[in-house]
GROMACS .gro file of C-alpha atoms in nm:
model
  298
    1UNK     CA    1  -0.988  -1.282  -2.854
    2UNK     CA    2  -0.744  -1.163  -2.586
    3UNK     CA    3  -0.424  -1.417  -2.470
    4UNK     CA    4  -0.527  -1.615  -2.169
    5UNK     CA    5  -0.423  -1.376  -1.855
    6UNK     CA    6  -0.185  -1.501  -1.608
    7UNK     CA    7  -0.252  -1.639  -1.296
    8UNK     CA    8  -0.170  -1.359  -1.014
    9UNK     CA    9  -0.119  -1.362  -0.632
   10UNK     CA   10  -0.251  -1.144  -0.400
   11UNK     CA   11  -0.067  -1.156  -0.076
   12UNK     CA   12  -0.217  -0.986   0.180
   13UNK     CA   13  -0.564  -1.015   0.008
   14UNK     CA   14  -0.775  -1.011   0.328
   15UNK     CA   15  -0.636  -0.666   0.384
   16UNK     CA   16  -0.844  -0.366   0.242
   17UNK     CA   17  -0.597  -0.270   0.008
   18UNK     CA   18  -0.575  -0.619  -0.109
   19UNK     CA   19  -0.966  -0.699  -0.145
   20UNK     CA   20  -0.973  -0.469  -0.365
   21UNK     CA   21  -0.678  -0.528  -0.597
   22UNK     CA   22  -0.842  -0.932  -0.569
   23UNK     CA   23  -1.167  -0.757  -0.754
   24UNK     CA   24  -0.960  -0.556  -1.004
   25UNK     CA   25  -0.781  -0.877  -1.148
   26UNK     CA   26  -1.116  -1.088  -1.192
   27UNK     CA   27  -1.314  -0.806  -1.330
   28UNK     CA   28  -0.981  -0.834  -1.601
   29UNK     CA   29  -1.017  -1.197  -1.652
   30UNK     CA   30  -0.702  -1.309  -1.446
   31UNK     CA   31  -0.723  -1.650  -1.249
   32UNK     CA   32  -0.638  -1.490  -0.886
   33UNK     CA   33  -0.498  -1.687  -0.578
   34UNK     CA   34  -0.623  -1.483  -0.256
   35UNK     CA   35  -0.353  -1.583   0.030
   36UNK     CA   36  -0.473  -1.454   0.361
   37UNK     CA   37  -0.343  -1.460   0.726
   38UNK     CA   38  -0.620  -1.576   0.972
   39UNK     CA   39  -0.570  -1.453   1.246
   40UNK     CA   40  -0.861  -1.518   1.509
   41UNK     CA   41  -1.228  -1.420   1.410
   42UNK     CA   42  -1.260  -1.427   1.041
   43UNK     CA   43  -1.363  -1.045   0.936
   44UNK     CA   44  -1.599  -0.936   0.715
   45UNK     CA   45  -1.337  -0.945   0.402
   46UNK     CA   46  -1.249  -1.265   0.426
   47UNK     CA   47  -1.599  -1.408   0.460
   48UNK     CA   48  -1.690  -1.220   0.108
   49UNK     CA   49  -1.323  -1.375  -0.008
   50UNK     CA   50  -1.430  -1.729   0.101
   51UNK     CA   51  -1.798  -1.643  -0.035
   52UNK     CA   52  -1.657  -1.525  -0.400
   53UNK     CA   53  -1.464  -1.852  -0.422
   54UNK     CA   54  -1.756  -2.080  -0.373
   55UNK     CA   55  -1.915  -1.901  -0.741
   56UNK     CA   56  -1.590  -1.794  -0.901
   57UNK     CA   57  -1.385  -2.059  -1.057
   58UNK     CA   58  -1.100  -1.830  -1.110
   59UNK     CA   59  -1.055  -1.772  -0.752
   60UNK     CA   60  -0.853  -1.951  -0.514
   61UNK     CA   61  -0.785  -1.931  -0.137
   62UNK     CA   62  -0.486  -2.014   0.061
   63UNK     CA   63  -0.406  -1.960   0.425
   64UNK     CA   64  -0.071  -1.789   0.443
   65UNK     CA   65   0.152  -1.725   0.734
   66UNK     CA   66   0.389  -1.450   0.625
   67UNK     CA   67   0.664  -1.584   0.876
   68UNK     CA   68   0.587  -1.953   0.751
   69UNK     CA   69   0.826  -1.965   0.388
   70UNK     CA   70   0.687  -2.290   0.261
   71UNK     CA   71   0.327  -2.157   0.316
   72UNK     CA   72   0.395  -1.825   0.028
   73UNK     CA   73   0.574  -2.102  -0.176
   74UNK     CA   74   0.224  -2.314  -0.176
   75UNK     CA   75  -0.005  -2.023  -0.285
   76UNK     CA   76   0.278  -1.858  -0.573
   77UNK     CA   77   0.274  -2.137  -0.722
   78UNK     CA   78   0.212  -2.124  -1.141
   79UNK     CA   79   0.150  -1.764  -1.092
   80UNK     CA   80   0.342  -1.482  -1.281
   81UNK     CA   81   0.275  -1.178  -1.057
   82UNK     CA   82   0.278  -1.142  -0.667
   83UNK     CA   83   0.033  -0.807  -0.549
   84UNK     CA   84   0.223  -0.786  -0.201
   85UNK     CA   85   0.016  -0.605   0.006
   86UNK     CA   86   0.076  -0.624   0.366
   87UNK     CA   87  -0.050  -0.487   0.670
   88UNK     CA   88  -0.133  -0.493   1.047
   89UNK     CA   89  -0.539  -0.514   1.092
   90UNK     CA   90  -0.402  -0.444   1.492
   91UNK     CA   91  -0.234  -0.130   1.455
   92UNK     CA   92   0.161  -0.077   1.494
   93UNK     CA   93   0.401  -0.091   1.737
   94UNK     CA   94   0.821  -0.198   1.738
   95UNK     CA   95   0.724  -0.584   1.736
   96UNK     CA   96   0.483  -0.570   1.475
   97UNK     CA   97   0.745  -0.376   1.270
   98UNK     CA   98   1.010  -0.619   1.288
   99UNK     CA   99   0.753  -0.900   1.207
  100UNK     CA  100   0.693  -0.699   0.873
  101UNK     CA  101   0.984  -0.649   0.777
  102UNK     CA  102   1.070  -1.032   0.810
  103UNK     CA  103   0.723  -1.113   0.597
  104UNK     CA  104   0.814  -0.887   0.341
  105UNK     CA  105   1.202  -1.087   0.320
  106UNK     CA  106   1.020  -1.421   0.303
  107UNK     CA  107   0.728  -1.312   0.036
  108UNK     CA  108   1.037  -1.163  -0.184
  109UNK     CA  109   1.214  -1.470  -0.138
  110UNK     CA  110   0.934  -1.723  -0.224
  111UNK     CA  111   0.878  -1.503  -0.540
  112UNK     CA  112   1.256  -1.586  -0.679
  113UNK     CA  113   1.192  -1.976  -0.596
  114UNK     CA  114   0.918  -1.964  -0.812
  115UNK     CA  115   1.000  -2.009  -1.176
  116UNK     CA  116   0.655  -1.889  -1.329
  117UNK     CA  117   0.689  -1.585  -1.150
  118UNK     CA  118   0.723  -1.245  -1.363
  119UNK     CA  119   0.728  -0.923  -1.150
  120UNK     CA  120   0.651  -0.803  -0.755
  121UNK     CA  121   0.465  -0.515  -0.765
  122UNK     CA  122   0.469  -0.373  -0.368
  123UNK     CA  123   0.242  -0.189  -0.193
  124UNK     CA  124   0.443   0.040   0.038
  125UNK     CA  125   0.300   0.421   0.141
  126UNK     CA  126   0.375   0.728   0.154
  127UNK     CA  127   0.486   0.730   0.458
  128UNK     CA  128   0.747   0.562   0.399
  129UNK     CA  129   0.904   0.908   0.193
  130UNK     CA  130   0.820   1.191   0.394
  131UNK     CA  131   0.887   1.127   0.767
  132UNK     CA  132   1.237   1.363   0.854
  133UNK     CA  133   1.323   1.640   1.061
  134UNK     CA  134   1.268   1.969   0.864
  135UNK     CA  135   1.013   1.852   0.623
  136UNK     CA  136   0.973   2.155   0.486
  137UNK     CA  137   1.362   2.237   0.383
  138UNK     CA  138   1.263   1.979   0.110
  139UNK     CA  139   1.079   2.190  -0.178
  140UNK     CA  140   1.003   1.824  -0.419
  141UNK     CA  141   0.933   1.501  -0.222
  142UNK     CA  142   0.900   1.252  -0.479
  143UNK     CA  143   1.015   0.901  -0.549
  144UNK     CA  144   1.415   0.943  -0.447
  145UNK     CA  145   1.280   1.025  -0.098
  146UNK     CA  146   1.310   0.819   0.208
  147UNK     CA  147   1.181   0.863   0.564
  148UNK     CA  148   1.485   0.897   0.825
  149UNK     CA  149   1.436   0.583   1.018
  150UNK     CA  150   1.611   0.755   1.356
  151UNK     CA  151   1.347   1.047   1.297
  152UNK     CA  152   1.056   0.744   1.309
  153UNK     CA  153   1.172   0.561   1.599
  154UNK     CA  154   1.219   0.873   1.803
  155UNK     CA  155   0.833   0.992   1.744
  156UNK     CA  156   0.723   0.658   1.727
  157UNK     CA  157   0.581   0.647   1.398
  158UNK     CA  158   0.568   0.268   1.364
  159UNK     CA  159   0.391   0.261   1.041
  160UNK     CA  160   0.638   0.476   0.885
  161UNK     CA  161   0.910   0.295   1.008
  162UNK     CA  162   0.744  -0.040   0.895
  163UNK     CA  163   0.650   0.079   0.548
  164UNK     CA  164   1.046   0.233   0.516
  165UNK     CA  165   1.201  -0.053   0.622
  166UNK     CA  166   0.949  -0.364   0.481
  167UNK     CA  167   1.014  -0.216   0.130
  168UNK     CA  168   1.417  -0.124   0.158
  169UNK     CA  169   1.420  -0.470   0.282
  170UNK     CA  170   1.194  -0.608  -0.009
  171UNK     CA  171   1.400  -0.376  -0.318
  172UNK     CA  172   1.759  -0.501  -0.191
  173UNK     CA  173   1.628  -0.885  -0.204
  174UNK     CA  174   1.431  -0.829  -0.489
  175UNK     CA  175   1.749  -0.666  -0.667
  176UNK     CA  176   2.000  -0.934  -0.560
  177UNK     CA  177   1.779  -1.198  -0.685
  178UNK     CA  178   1.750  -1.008  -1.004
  179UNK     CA  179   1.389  -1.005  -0.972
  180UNK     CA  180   1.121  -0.742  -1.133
  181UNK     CA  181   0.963  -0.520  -0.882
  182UNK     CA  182   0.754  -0.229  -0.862
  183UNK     CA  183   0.682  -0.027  -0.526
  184UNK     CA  184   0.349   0.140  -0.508
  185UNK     CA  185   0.388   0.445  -0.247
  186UNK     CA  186   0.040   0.461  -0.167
  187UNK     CA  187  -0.141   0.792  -0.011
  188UNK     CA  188  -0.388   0.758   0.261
  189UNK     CA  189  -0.634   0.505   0.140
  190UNK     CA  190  -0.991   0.594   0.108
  191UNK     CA  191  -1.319   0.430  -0.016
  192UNK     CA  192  -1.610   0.228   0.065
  193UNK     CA  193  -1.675   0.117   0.417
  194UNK     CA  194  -1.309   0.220   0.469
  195UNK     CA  195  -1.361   0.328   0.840
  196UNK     CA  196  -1.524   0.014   0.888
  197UNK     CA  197  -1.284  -0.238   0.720
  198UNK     CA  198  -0.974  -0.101   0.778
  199UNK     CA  199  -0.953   0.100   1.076
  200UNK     CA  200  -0.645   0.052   1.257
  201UNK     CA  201  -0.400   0.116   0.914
  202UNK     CA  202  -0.595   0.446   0.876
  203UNK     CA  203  -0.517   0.579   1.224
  204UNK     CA  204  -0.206   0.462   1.212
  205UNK     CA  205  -0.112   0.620   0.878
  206UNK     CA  206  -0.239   0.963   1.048
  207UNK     CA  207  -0.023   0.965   1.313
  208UNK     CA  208   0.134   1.316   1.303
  209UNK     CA  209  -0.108   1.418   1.032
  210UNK     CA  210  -0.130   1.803   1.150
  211UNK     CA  211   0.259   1.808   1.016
  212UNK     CA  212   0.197   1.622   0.693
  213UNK     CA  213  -0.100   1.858   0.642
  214UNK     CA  214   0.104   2.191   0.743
  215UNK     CA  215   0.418   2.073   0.532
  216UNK     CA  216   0.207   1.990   0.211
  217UNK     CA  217   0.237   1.603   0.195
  218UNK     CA  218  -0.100   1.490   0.358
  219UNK     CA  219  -0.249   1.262   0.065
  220UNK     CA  220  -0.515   1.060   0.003
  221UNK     CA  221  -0.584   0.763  -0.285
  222UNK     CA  222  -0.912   0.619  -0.362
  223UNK     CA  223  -0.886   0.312  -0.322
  224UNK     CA  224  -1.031   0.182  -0.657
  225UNK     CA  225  -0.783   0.398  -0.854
  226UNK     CA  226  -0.495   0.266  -0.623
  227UNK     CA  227  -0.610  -0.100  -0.729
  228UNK     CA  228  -0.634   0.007  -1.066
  229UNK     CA  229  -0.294   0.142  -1.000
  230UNK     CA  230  -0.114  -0.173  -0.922
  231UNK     CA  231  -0.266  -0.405  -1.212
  232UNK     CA  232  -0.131  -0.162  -1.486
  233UNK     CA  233   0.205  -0.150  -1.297
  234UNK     CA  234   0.260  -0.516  -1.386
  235UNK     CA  235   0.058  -0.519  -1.716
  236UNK     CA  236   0.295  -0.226  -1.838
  237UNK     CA  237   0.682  -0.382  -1.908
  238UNK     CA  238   0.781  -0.026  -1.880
  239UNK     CA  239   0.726   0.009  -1.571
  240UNK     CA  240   1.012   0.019  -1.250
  241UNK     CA  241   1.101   0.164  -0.964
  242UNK     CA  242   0.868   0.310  -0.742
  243UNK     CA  243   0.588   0.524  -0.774
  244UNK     CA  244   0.408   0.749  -0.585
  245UNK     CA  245  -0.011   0.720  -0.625
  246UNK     CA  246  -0.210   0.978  -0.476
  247UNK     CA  247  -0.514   1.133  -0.580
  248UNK     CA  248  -0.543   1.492  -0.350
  249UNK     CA  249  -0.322   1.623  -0.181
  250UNK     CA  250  -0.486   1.787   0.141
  251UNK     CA  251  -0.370   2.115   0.211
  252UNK     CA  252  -0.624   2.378   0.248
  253UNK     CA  253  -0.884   2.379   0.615
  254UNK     CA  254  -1.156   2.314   0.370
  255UNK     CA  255  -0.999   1.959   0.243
  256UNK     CA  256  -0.892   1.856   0.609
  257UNK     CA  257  -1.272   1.952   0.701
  258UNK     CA  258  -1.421   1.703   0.428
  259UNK     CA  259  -1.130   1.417   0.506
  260UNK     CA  260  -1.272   1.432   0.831
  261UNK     CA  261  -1.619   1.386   0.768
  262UNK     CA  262  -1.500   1.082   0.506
  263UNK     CA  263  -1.295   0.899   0.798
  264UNK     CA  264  -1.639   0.945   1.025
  265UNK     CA  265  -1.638   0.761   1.274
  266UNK     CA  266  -1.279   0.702   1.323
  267UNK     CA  267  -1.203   1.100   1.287
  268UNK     CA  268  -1.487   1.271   1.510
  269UNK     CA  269  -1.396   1.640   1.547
  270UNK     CA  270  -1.180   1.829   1.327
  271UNK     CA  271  -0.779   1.795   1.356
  272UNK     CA  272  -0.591   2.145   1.495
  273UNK     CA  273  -0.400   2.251   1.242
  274UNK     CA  274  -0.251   2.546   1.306
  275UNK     CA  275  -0.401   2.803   1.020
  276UNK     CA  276  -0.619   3.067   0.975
  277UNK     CA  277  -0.950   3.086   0.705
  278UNK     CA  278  -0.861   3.045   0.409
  279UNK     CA  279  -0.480   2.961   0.406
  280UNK     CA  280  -0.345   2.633   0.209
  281UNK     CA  281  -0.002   2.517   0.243
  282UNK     CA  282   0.235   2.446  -0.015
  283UNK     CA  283   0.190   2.094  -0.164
  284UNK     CA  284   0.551   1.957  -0.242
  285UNK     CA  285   0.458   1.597  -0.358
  286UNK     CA  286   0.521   1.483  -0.713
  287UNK     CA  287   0.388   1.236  -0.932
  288UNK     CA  288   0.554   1.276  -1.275
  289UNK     CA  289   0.599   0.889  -1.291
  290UNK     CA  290   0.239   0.818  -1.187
  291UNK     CA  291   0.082   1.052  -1.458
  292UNK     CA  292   0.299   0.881  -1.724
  293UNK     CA  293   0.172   0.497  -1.641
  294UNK     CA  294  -0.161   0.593  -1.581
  295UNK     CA  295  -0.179   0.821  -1.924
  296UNK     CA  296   0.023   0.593  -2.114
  297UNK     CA  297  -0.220   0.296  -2.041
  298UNK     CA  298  -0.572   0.463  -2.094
   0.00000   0.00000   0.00000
């Protein structure tokens, strides 16, 4: 019989990225505490989250508020990983990036006041890699790469900037507490009812998508494999650093035709990217360190 898993934090898990990760570690056998941020209505995630708990005795909820220390402290507690998964349901703007940034400090710092807890593994984006002037002077983006936060703030790419800066912010915490972490550099996220659920990250995450399409780093993740993704990061002690998780990258009319019609609603008509029939731009993302976990762990 296996060991007894660990009990495990999500923190965002009312997000869709979160939700999902939540199903990943009880269809493993781990003993999960969901911490989510109410904010107004409940939505339709966290009324299934509050609905699993009521039949799964492995499953607890806490009510979280990222800027509220104590709160994180109350649902880590006894568990020895954190799934940090944070994000707007709104939509971005400068304010919401700051406030980010600041949950991101306080969920790093909760983890290194709790004793049980064993490695962060951070969901962060692509975005937060790819965003400079002159994207395509750069032949391999990969997991070195940063997005220039100047380049962000003057196009106004408020997720980007909030994805740079929440995990720069998280890694130099998480380093001078000597803690374990693992970024996650997630693609665009697709999946089930993912119009529906999580509208506002998509859209947000595709502004300026014409240039990541035309400079070969418009990607997408489904979002099972991406949940998938994070639970081997912190079941595999090899792991560090960050890695990028995509599993297309979109670069041909053809593929931004059938994102499109995936994203339907949210995308109606087809983006104007600038080509002609036939053409496909040169992908330049690379996940070397992605093929290795995910091979190494079949």
């Amino acid at each position: 019989m296996d060991h007894e898993k660990p009990a495990a934090c999500v923190l965002d898990a009312s997000t869709y990225v979160g939700f999902w990760i939540l199903k990943g570690l009880l269809n493993r056998g781990y003993t999960v505490h969901a911490a989510i941020q109410i904010k107004g209505s409940e939505t339709d995630i966290v009324k299934k989250i509050k609905e699993m708990e009521r039949v799964e005795e492995r499953l607890s909820v806490f009510s979280v508020d990222i800027l509220d220390y104590h709160s994180i402290l109350v649902a880590l507690k006894g568990c020895s990983a954190l799934f940090c998964c944070l994000d707007c349901p709104d939509g971005y703007d400068d304010v919401i990036v700051d406030l980010e940034v600041r949950g991101a400090i306080n969920v790093v710092e909760a983890c290194a006041q709790t004793d049980s807890m064993q490695k962060i593994v951070f969901t962060s984006s692509l975005t937060a890699a790819i965003w400079r002037e002159n994207i395509c002077s750069q032949t391999d983006v990969d997991e070195r790469c940063w997005s220039d936060q100047d380049f962000c703030r003057k196009m106004k790419l408020w997720y980007a900037l909030a994805k740079t800066l929440s995990e720069q912010a998280a890694w130099a915490l998480a380093m001078d507490r000597m803690l374990n972490m693992v970024s996650v550099n997630a693609g665009l996220v697709v999946g089930p009812a993912v119009a529906q659920q999580n509208p506002c990250s998509t859209m947000s995450y595709l502004k300026g998508a014409a240039e990541m399409f035309e400079n070969g780093v418009l990607a997408v993740v489904d979002v099972k494999f991406l949940a998938d993704v994070h639970i081997r990061a912190f079941e595999d002690s090899s792991t560090m650093g960050r890695y990028f998780c995509f599993n297309q990258i979109v670069h041909t009319e053809e593929e931004a035709v059938k994102l499109v019609e995936t994203l339907s609603p949210l995308l109606s008509s087809q983006p104007k990217y600038e080509c002609q029939g036939s053409e496909a731009y040169a992908e330049r993302l690379r996940t070397k360190k992605l093929n290795k976990l995910v091979e190494g762990t079949a």
